[in-house]
Amino acid sequence: MYSRAMPREFPACSGCGLCRLVCPMWRDHRDPRFSPEGLAKALQSGATALELAAPLAACSLCGACDPVCPEGIDLSGMIMDLRSRLPRRAELAALQAKLAQAAASAKAPAAGALLLPGADLRANPSLLARARTLLGLRSADDDGADIALALETGGDIDPARRRQLLGRLDGRSLVVGDGLLLAALRRWLPAARLHSLGEALSNLVAIRRRLASADFYVIEARAYHADYERLVVHYDRLRADTGCALNLDLQRIAIPALTRSLTRKSAPLGDEDVTQVRWMLKGLAPRRIVVESLADRAAFERACDIPVLHLAELAEDSMMKKETPHACG
Amino acid sequence: MKIPLVEPGTIGPCPVAPDALQGITRQQTNPARWNGAGWQDFVAALRAADVELVESVVACGVYATDAGGTAYGMPHGVVIARDAGQVSRLLKTAQACRVPVTVRGGGLTTEGESVAFGGVLLDMSGMSRVLTIDANALTVRTEAGIYWHSLAEELRRENLDYLSAPLNLTSSVGGTLGVGGIDVNSARLGCSADQAVSLQVVTPTGEIVECSDTENSELFQRVILGYGQFGVITEATLRIRPYTPLAMHYYYYSSLRAAIEDLQMLDRNDASDYSGILTIMDCAVNLLVAFDSDEREAAFRKHWESRLRGHGEFGFALCMLGHYAVRPWKLGEALYLLQRKQAVFPEFRRPEYLRAGKMHDRSVVFSRAVWKHWGSRQMVIPDLATSADKFIAAVERGNAICRKYFRHYTLYCVGIKLRPEHKPHYEMSCIPPDADGWAYGCEFEPMIEGEVYSRDHFQAFKNAIYDIGVDLGASYYRFGGMMKGYIRRVFGDAVVDRHLALKRRADPAMILNRDVIF
Ligand SMILES: Cc1cc2nc3c(=O)[nH]c(=O)nc-3n(C[C@H](O)[C@H](O)[C@H](O)COP(=O)(O)OP(=O)(O)OC[C@H]3O[C@@H](n4cnc5c(N)ncnc54)[C@H](O)[C@@H]3O)c2cc1C
Ligand code: SF4
Ligand code: SF4
């Protein structure tokens, strides 16, 4: 019997197709080659990573396929592994090297819980400051941005650099903004207390009480799927407590707002993103959209004129000073 | 089963069950594999007709087997269905070049009916969009390659639901309308095929035809429950209903016979909205009863519940305790029961699917449990469909066969309400000819439990179950479990020859889903 701690590999795929139901890449293409099932079956037939380059690039690594696979195959892990076998764009390698260099010269953090904001939140200093205050956490100068990029784009991770990051984080309570890095840290630091930014903020009373039934709450897909069994309960409670609608499908899998893949990452938001957002909002008429991830905010702002807020923006300004160390600490 | 690790780029162990003779390189399992005559001319003609065909192993490998995992076959090429016009051009060209076309929806067949042994594999999942929802008339028009679950996702946005569908998220509408489709509400609402109002069909010669009970009714009668012989279903209009969560009740029996009698009593009296039987072992039987409304539930409690002979969970646990206390040599059996209960029961009570005591999204709950606890690379689920009065005999005989071949197995039994006005659809289908009012289906599902069984073992098991059907004059509740070799034995030469003549007229080159029935 498999377990999530011992995920299986593509030879175990039975072709049940459950992963297709939740896969935004499949929804976009409606072609089985662009699905986790298609990838696993092609590999069973002897396909190489190069032959699968198009779907590998189209996958958004949302991780929705992982919790639904009844065979317990680590599908997003399989895709990341295959990506690492493909030739890599030079500018990505250069960017990773630059981030690694900055991380190497960062100061080692003082003892205690830490926030690893991730690239998007770091690029928005006022929101980062707000999140930090709400959570009562310091943010780490080295938040593993180079490693997060490598995970996403199939880059090599230098073992020494990985050791350095883990050495800085081991034994702490961490709130992690980047969903892919969070999933990796779960494997690498099994003893650490890890929470996604969304979970940590949505645990705060100051935020919970500002959520209402007219809100559409958008869970960040990668972090959610990486810790599905636990978080499905957390968000079910959030829904019951606040009455807000969630971006969960009938299987309680998070529908990602962004279907952005590796190939389209730096391109402007396209029609497929608008289609995705419209699908998310179909049948709903929310007063506000509340997002956990800044990347999702851009997608909603492009596709609709409903006000979009980041979770950290929900708390009243007066609360910013009062909030004591957060519930996950 | 320990599945060895494989490096990408190398061919791993064959995903289908091994042959009894080990060490022989995998061959396609259908001896009548199409030999590829004229393939290149066909490919050229298809390209000229602007139909995209993919021939790479990356594309074809997806279809090497079906959910059954005992058939193995590779198409020469794959076409992803995009619209009726494209399907029409494909079939016209295939008819002219005499190239077989195998249609695949969800690929949940278990006898290789959706596996292409050469020729073209037409994957309908490319046509999987909902076209219109009419909330007033309570109908939906959808492309037929859509999975029932994707349809449910769309309907739920308008607080609507389909009527009945297989408890299996990835079966498609088109594939199901052709074979039956049984749900735990089929005892009340009939099979999924009964829910079709009208269809768009591309005939084997490439005509695009709209059909219903009133328009081109002969084609409609043959395509519904017609196993894909008389056309490709490209669009369907289906009846739908308002969505309701369910109030579920479970009753536990140590006698299968008593459970079946109670199931049939409930069905006859229209006492519940959903009913079905799921066994863990012959002596641990679960009768599931559920309701769409509080009123129906209250009426059941008042009039029918006291007549059921099953126990609640606690009462049944006490019974079992007493049973095994005086049979200590059956400790292994008791432990299996306990372990199974602990693994499976929580699956049906996951808090995220329960609100105010009601189960939401039952098909998700059931289907995920089915794949998680019964699914594997081999799913061998032969089934029998009989009239109500022959059902207990069929189940008891089938059970005896299961015991002979496997250590553990599960039975799933359900009623199917028949619609007298649909009699023409039912001829030569999963509905047994002598059934009146209701037919009853039972599927026999061995637990593979990591064991490796040869295809011959599975085949012998299936034959033994199907033999019961022949003997009893029964049918098979879906052809997901019926083999071509049994068709004549079950339905007789006269009926099969009549249908064969119709097929020859509709499909002169016999290209569409050949070797499935005829
Ligand atoms: C785990 C499991 C659980 C199941 N549970 C149930 C259940 O609860 N109830 C039930 O009734 N069945 C059940 N089944 C059987 C299966 O779901 C049905 O046979 C199903 O309806 C088939 O749908 P599909 O889309 O997978 O069809 P496929 O397997 O793809 O095809 C079935 C047949 O129809 C043809 N076909 C497919 N699409 C079309 C089309 N658009 N036009 C014309 N012909 C077409 C194919 O060539 C094939 O001959 C189960 C099967 C499995 C493996
Ligand atoms: S990670 Fe997301 S996009 Fe990629 S295959 Fe899985 S479900 Fe599809
Ligand atoms: S969910 Fe898992 S077993 Fe099922 S098709 Fe996808 S990869 Fe294969």
Tab-separated table of C-alpha atoms in Angstrom, chain A residues 140-328:
chain	number	residue	atom	x	y	z
A	140	ALA	CA	14.057	36.223	6.221
A	141	ASP	CA	16.574	37.988	4.003
A	142	ASP	CA	17.276	34.637	2.385
A	143	ASP	CA	13.817	33.299	1.496
A	144	GLY	CA	15.073	30.662	-0.945
A	145	ALA	CA	13.972	32.601	-4.038
A	146	ASP	CA	16.707	30.973	-6.142
A	147	ILE	CA	15.615	27.511	-5.054
A	148	ALA	CA	11.957	28.305	-5.727
A	149	LEU	CA	12.924	29.400	-9.240
A	150	ALA	CA	14.971	26.235	-9.768
A	151	LEU	CA	12.052	24.071	-8.641
A	152	GLU	CA	9.712	25.790	-11.047
A	153	THR	CA	11.968	25.908	-14.055
A	154	GLY	CA	13.862	22.635	-13.706
A	155	GLY	CA	17.171	24.158	-12.636
A	156	ASP	CA	19.850	22.302	-10.713
A	157	ILE	CA	19.963	23.012	-7.006
A	158	ASP	CA	23.481	23.173	-5.696
A	159	PRO	CA	23.590	20.824	-2.640
A	160	ALA	CA	25.773	23.279	-0.703
A	161	ARG	CA	23.313	26.088	-1.326
A	162	ARG	CA	20.422	23.865	-0.265
A	163	ARG	CA	22.259	22.939	2.948
A	164	GLN	CA	22.880	26.591	3.637
A	165	LEU	CA	19.187	27.471	3.322
A	166	LEU	CA	18.007	24.497	5.344
A	167	GLY	CA	20.610	25.237	8.014
A	168	ARG	CA	19.130	28.717	8.341
A	169	LEU	CA	15.568	27.419	8.614
A	170	ASP	CA	15.779	24.125	10.460
A	171	GLY	CA	13.929	23.857	13.763
A	172	ARG	CA	11.882	27.024	13.278
A	173	SER	CA	8.271	27.795	12.689
A	174	LEU	CA	7.989	29.118	9.128
A	175	VAL	CA	5.346	30.890	7.105
A	176	VAL	CA	6.131	30.432	3.426
A	177	GLY	CA	4.783	32.599	0.618
A	178	ASP	CA	5.901	30.450	-2.310
A	179	GLY	CA	3.768	27.304	-2.680
A	180	LEU	CA	6.394	25.250	-4.515
A	181	LEU	CA	9.097	26.067	-1.983
A	182	LEU	CA	6.680	25.222	0.829
A	183	ALA	CA	6.055	21.762	-0.670
A	184	ALA	CA	9.797	21.170	-1.024
A	185	LEU	CA	10.500	22.346	2.531
A	186	ARG	CA	7.925	19.875	3.792
A	187	ARG	CA	10.014	17.060	2.325
A	188	TRP	CA	13.364	18.503	3.330
A	189	LEU	CA	12.462	19.639	6.856
A	190	PRO	CA	9.959	17.079	8.100
A	191	ALA	CA	10.259	18.339	11.686
A	192	ALA	CA	9.679	22.025	10.880
A	193	ARG	CA	6.332	23.712	11.589
A	194	LEU	CA	5.364	24.994	8.159
A	195	HIS	CA	2.402	27.061	7.090
A	196	SER	CA	1.452	28.788	3.902
A	197	LEU	CA	0.996	32.534	3.981
A	198	GLY	CA	-2.696	32.056	3.213
A	199	GLU	CA	-3.264	29.622	6.051
A	200	ALA	CA	-1.354	31.770	8.529
A	201	LEU	CA	-3.205	34.978	7.650
A	202	SER	CA	-6.614	33.315	7.447
A	203	ASN	CA	-6.084	31.972	10.965
A	204	LEU	CA	-5.965	35.502	12.370
A	205	VAL	CA	-9.074	36.753	14.096
A	206	ALA	CA	-8.504	40.231	12.657
A	207	ILE	CA	-8.811	38.779	9.167
A	208	ARG	CA	-11.441	36.151	9.756
A	209	ARG	CA	-13.925	38.603	11.132
A	210	ARG	CA	-13.584	40.793	8.032
A	211	LEU	CA	-14.518	37.936	5.708
A	212	ALA	CA	-18.172	37.761	4.780
A	213	SER	CA	-20.577	35.645	2.810
A	214	ALA	CA	-20.429	38.056	-0.126
A	215	ASP	CA	-16.679	37.411	-0.513
A	216	PHE	CA	-15.061	35.071	-2.971
A	217	TYR	CA	-11.941	33.738	-1.278
A	218	VAL	CA	-9.199	32.484	-3.587
A	219	ILE	CA	-6.929	29.861	-2.062
A	220	GLU	CA	-3.405	29.716	-3.478
A	221	ALA	CA	-3.419	26.374	-5.261
A	222	ARG	CA	0.153	25.135	-4.888
A	223	ALA	CA	0.390	25.470	-1.117
A	224	TYR	CA	-3.092	24.042	-0.662
A	225	HIS	CA	-2.530	20.921	-2.752
A	226	ALA	CA	0.849	20.285	-1.169
A	227	ASP	CA	-0.833	19.823	2.218
A	228	TYR	CA	-4.291	18.895	1.034
A	229	GLU	CA	-5.501	16.494	3.734
A	230	ARG	CA	-4.901	19.044	6.478
A	231	LEU	CA	-5.847	22.193	4.624
A	232	VAL	CA	-9.108	20.871	3.212
A	233	VAL	CA	-10.308	20.798	6.814
A	234	HIS	CA	-8.891	24.266	7.557
A	235	TYR	CA	-10.665	25.871	4.613
A	236	ASP	CA	-13.886	23.985	5.204
A	237	ARG	CA	-13.933	25.571	8.654
A	238	LEU	CA	-13.119	28.959	7.196
A	239	ARG	CA	-16.106	28.616	4.871
A	240	ALA	CA	-18.370	27.493	7.704
A	241	ASP	CA	-17.182	30.308	10.017
A	242	THR	CA	-17.338	33.164	7.532
A	243	GLY	CA	-19.807	32.006	4.876
A	244	CYS	CA	-17.473	33.112	2.081
A	245	ALA	CA	-17.377	31.201	-1.198
A	246	LEU	CA	-14.106	29.420	-2.010
A	247	ASN	CA	-12.430	28.564	-5.293
A	248	LEU	CA	-12.944	24.859	-4.640
A	249	ASP	CA	-14.476	22.484	-7.151
A	250	LEU	CA	-16.789	19.604	-6.260
A	251	GLN	CA	-13.779	17.466	-5.343
A	252	ARG	CA	-12.603	20.257	-2.966
A	253	ILE	CA	-9.616	20.912	-5.211
A	254	ALA	CA	-8.558	24.529	-5.636
A	255	ILE	CA	-9.232	25.979	-9.077
A	256	PRO	CA	-6.174	28.103	-9.786
A	257	ALA	CA	-6.740	31.612	-11.083
A	258	LEU	CA	-3.561	31.491	-13.083
A	259	THR	CA	-3.012	28.771	-15.632
A	260	ARG	CA	0.336	30.401	-16.415
A	261	SER	CA	2.904	27.919	-17.449
A	262	LEU	CA	6.624	28.062	-17.757
A	263	THR	CA	6.384	29.200	-21.381
A	264	ARG	CA	3.929	31.980	-20.693
A	265	LYS	CA	5.240	33.076	-17.342
A	266	SER	CA	6.673	36.376	-18.465
A	267	ALA	CA	4.116	37.002	-21.203
A	268	PRO	CA	1.222	39.358	-20.516
A	269	LEU	CA	-1.954	37.766	-19.194
A	270	GLY	CA	-3.831	36.169	-22.056
A	271	ASP	CA	-7.337	35.119	-23.056
A	272	GLU	CA	-6.906	31.723	-21.410
A	273	ASP	CA	-6.419	33.463	-18.054
A	274	VAL	CA	-9.565	35.486	-18.597
A	275	THR	CA	-11.473	32.296	-19.509
A	276	GLN	CA	-10.194	30.648	-16.355
A	277	VAL	CA	-11.251	33.525	-14.131
A	278	ARG	CA	-14.681	33.633	-15.760
A	279	TRP	CA	-15.052	29.911	-15.102
A	280	MET	CA	-14.121	30.472	-11.456
A	281	LEU	CA	-16.728	33.185	-11.090
A	282	LYS	CA	-19.475	31.432	-13.059
A	283	GLY	CA	-22.691	31.338	-11.048
A	284	LEU	CA	-21.296	33.692	-8.385
A	285	ALA	CA	-21.810	37.396	-7.841
A	286	PRO	CA	-19.335	38.291	-5.110
A	287	ARG	CA	-18.976	41.771	-3.646
A	288	ARG	CA	-15.227	41.320	-3.224
A	289	ILE	CA	-12.542	38.918	-4.265
A	290	VAL	CA	-9.980	38.107	-1.600
A	291	VAL	CA	-6.756	36.505	-2.786
A	292	GLU	CA	-3.951	34.804	-0.932
A	293	SER	CA	-1.508	35.291	-3.787
A	294	LEU	CA	-0.574	38.496	-5.514
A	295	ALA	CA	-0.198	36.728	-8.836
A	296	ASP	CA	-3.878	35.773	-8.676
A	297	ARG	CA	-4.832	39.402	-8.051
A	298	ALA	CA	-3.531	40.458	-11.443
A	299	ALA	CA	-5.602	37.775	-13.177
A	300	PHE	CA	-8.845	38.876	-11.506
A	301	GLU	CA	-8.164	42.548	-12.082
A	302	ARG	CA	-7.778	41.884	-15.782
A	303	ALA	CA	-10.872	39.718	-16.129
A	304	CYS	CA	-13.512	41.465	-14.035
A	305	ASP	CA	-14.317	44.747	-12.329
A	306	ILE	CA	-15.065	43.317	-8.897
A	307	PRO	CA	-12.726	44.798	-6.223
A	308	VAL	CA	-9.809	42.459	-5.478
A	309	LEU	CA	-7.951	42.525	-2.170
A	310	HIS	CA	-5.022	40.631	-0.822
A	311	LEU	CA	-5.764	38.825	2.427
A	312	ALA	CA	-3.302	41.047	4.310
A	313	GLU	CA	-5.246	44.118	3.176
A	314	LEU	CA	-8.404	42.899	4.889
A	315	ALA	CA	-7.439	43.722	8.453
A	316	GLU	CA	-8.426	47.192	9.641
A	317	ASP	CA	-5.507	49.555	9.881
A	318	SER	CA	-6.171	49.986	13.591
A	319	MET	CA	-5.584	46.265	14.028
A	320	MET	CA	-2.141	46.407	12.514
A	321	LYS	CA	-0.462	47.288	15.792
A	322	LYS	CA	-2.649	45.208	18.066
A	323	GLU	CA	-2.239	41.784	16.506
A	324	THR	CA	-0.051	39.619	18.653
A	325	PRO	CA	2.121	36.748	17.363
A	326	HIS	CA	0.083	34.631	15.073
A	327	ALA	CA	-1.759	31.407	15.703
A	328	CYS	CA	0.769	29.231	13.870
